[in-house]
CSV table of C-alpha atoms in Angstrom, one decimal:
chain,number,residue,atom,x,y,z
A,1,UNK,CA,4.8,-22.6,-16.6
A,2,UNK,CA,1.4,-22.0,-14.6
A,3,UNK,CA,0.7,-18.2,-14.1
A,4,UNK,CA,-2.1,-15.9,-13.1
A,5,UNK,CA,-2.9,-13.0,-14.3
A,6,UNK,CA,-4.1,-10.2,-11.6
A,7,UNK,CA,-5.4,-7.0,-12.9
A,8,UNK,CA,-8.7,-4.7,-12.0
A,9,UNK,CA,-9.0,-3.9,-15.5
A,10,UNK,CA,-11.4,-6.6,-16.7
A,11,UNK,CA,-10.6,-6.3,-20.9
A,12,UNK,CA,-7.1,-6.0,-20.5
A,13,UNK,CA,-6.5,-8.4,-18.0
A,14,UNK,CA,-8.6,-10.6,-20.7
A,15,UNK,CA,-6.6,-9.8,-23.8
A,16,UNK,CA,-3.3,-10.4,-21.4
A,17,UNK,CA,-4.8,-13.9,-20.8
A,18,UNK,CA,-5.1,-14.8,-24.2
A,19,UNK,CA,-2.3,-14.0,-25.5
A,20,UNK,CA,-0.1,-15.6,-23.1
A,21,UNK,CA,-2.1,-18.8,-23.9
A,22,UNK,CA,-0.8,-18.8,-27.2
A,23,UNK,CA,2.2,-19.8,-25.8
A,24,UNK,CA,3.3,-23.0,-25.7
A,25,UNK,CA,5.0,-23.2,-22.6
A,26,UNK,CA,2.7,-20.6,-20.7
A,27,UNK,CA,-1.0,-21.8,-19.1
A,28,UNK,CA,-2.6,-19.0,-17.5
A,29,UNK,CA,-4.3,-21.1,-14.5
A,30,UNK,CA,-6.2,-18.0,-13.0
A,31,UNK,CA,-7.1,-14.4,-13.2
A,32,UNK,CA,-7.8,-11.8,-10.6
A,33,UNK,CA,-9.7,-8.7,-10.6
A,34,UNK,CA,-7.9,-7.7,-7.1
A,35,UNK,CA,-5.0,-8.1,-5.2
A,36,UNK,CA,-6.8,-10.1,-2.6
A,37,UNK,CA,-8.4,-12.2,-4.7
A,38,UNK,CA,-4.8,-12.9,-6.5
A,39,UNK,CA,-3.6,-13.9,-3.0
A,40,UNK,CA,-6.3,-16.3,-2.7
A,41,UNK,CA,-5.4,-17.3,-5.7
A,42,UNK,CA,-1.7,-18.1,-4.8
A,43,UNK,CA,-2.5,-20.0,-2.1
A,44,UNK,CA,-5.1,-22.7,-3.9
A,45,UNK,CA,-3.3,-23.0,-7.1
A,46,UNK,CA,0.1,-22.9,-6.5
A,47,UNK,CA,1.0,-21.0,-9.8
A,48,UNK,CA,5.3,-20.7,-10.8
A,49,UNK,CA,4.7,-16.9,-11.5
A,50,UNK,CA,1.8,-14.0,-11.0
A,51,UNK,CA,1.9,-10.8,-13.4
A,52,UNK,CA,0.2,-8.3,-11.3
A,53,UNK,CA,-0.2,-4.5,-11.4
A,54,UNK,CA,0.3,-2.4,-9.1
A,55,UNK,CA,-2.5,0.1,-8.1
A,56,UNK,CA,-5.1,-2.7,-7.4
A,57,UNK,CA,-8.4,-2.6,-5.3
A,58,UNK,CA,-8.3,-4.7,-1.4
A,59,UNK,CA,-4.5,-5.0,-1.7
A,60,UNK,CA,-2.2,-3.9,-4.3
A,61,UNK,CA,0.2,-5.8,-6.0
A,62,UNK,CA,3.4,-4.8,-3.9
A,63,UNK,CA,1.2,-5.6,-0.8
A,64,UNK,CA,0.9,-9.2,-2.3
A,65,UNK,CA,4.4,-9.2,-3.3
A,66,UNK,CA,5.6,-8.4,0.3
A,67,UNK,CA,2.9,-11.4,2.0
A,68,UNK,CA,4.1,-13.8,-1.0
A,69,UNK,CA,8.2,-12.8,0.8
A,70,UNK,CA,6.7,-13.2,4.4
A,71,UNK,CA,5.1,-15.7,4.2
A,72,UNK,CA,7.6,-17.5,1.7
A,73,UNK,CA,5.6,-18.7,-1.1
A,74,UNK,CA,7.3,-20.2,-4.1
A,75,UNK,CA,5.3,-17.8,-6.8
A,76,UNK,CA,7.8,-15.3,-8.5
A,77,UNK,CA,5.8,-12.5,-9.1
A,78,UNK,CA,6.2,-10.2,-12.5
A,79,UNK,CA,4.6,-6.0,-11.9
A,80,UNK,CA,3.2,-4.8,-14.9
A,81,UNK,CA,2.6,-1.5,-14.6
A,82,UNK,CA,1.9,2.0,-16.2
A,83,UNK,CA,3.4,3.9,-13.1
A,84,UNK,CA,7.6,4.7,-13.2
A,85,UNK,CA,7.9,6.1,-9.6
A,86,UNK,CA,11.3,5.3,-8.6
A,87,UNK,CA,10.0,4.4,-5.0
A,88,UNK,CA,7.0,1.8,-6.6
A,89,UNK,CA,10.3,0.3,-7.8
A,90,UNK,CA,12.3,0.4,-4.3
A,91,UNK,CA,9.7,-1.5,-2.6
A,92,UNK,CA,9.4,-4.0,-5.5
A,93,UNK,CA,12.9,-4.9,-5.5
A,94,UNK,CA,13.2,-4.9,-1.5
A,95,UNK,CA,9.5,-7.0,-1.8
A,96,UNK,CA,11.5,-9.8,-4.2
A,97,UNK,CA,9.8,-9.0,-7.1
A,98,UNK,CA,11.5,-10.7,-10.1
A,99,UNK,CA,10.9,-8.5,-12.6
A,100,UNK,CA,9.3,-4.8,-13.4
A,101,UNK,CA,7.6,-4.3,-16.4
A,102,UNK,CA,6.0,-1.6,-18.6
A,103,UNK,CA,2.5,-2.4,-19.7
A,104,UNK,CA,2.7,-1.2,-23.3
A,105,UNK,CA,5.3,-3.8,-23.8
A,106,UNK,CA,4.6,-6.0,-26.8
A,107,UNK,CA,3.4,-9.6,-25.5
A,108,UNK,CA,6.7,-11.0,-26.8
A,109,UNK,CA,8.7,-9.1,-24.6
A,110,UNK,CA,6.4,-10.1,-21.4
A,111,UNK,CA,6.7,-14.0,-22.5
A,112,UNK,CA,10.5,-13.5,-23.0
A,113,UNK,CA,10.6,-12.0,-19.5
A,114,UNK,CA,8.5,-14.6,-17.9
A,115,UNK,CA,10.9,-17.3,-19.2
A,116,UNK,CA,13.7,-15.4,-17.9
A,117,UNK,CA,12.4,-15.3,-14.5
A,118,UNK,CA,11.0,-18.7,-14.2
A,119,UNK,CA,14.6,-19.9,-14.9
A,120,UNK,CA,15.7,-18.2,-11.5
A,121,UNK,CA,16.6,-14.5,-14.0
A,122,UNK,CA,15.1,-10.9,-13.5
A,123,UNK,CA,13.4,-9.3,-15.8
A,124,UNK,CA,13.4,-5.3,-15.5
A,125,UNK,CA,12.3,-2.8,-18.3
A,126,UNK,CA,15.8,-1.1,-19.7
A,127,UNK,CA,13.5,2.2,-19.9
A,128,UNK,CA,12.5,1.7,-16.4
A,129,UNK,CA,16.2,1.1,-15.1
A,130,UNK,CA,17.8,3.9,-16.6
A,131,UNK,CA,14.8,6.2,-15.6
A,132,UNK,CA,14.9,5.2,-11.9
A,133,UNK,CA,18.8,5.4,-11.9
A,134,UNK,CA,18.4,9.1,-12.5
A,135,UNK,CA,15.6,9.3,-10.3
A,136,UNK,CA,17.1,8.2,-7.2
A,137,UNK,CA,15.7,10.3,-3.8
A,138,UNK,CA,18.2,12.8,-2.6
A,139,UNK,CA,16.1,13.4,0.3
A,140,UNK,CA,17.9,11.5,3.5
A,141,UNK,CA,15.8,9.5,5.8
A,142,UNK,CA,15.6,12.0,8.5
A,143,UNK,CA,14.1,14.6,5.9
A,144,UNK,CA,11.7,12.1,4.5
A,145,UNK,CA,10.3,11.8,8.2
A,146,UNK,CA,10.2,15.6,8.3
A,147,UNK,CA,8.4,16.0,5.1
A,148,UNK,CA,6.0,13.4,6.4
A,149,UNK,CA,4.8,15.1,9.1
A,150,UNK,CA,4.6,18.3,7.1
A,151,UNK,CA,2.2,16.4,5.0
A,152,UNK,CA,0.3,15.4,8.4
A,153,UNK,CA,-0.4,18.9,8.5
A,154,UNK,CA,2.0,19.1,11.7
A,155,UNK,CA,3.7,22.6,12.3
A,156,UNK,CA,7.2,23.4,12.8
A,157,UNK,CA,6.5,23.6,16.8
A,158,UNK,CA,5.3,19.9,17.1
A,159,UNK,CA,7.6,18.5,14.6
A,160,UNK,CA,10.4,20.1,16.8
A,161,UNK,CA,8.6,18.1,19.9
A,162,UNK,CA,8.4,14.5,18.3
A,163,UNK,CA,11.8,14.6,16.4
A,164,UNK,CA,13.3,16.0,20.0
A,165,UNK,CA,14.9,18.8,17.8
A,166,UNK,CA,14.5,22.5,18.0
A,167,UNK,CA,12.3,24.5,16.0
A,168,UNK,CA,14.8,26.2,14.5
A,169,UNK,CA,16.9,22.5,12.9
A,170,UNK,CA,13.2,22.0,11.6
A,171,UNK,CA,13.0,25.0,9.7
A,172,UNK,CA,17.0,24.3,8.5
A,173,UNK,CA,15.8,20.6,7.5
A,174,UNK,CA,12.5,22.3,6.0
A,175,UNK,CA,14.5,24.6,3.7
A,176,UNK,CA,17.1,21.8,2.9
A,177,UNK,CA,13.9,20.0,1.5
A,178,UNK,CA,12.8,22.6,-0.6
A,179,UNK,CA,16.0,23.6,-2.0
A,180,UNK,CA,16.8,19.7,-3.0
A,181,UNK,CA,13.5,19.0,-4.9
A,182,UNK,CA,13.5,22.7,-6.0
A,183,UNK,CA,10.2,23.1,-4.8
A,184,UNK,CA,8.3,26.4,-4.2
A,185,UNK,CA,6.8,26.0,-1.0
A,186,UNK,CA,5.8,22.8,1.5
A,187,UNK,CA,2.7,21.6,-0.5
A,188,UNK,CA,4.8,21.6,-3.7
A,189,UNK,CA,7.6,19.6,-1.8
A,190,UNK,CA,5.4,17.2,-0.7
A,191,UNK,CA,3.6,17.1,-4.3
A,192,UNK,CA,6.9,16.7,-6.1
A,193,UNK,CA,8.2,13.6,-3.8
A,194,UNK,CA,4.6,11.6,-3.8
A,195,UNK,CA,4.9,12.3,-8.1
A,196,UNK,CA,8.6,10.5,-7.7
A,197,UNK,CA,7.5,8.2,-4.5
A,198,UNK,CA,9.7,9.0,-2.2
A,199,UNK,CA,7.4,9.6,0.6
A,200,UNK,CA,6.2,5.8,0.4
């Protein structure tokens, strides 16, 4: 199988490289500093499978995960990531992403995976899965927009205005929020659901 490699750290992306060459079945074709370059990338060499991080510079790799769905390119693409935020892993999975992997995995386990995807499997860390299964959002949609504006350093008073609510469902919703992610005050709420991604 042909795969790139795309990863801003230059001696790790390097060592990954390497080792998958070992493999018999497994030709690293290309490797990519950024998530723009690893589109470019996609696109001119046609490789079966990309292993990409996530927090890249230019695009990241669930931005090129969710051009490589629209615009429906054959590359599977494998995250390899040091980040477990249950709502990195929501937008992988709704992106297509075939599999979701921690980066201090041995190499065997990454090759193991890659097979398993190329042959049409996913490929998700067991850690990972049962972590985000706990960590699911209990914040509803309406309440994530609320908690987005609070972060836009909106008040109460214009919320109420662009939701077409009162001020006084705001401050209910506002309280709900705090009470669910047992947060101390608004900046705490909004710290707490950016840690777990669920402002995203």
């Amino acid at each position: 199988m042909r795969v790139i490699v795309a990863e801003d750290q230059g001696m790790l992306r390097g060592a990954l490289s390497a080792l998958l060459d070992l493999e018999e079945d497994i030709e690293v074709v290309g490797q990519a500093a950024n998530g723009e370059q690893a589109l470019d990338m996609i696109q001119s060499l046609k490789p079966d499978l990309c292993i990409m991080d996530i927090e890249m510079p230019k695009l990241t790799g669930l931005d090129v995960a969710e051009k490589i769905k629209q615009n429906n390119m054959a590359c599977r693409v494998v995250i390899l990531t040091t980040f477990s935020r249950s709502g990195y892993f929501q937008r992988a999975m709704k992106a297509g992403v075939h599999g979701y992997l921690l980066k201090d995995a041995p190499i065997q386990e990454l090759s193991e995976a890659l097979r398993k995807v190329e042959q049409g499997g996913r490929a998700i860390s067991a850690e990972l899965a049962l972590q985000f299964w706990e960590a699911e959002n209990p914040l509803t949609s309406k309440e994530q927009d609320i908690l987005k504006l609070i972060a836009q350093g909106l008040s109460a008073g214009e919320m109420a205005k662009q939701l077409f609510l009162s001020s006084g469902t705001i401050r209910n919703y506002v309280s709900e929020i705090l009470q669910k992610l047992e947060a101390k005050n608004r900046i705490d709420a909004i710290a707490i659901a950016e840690k777990n991604g669920w402002l995203s």
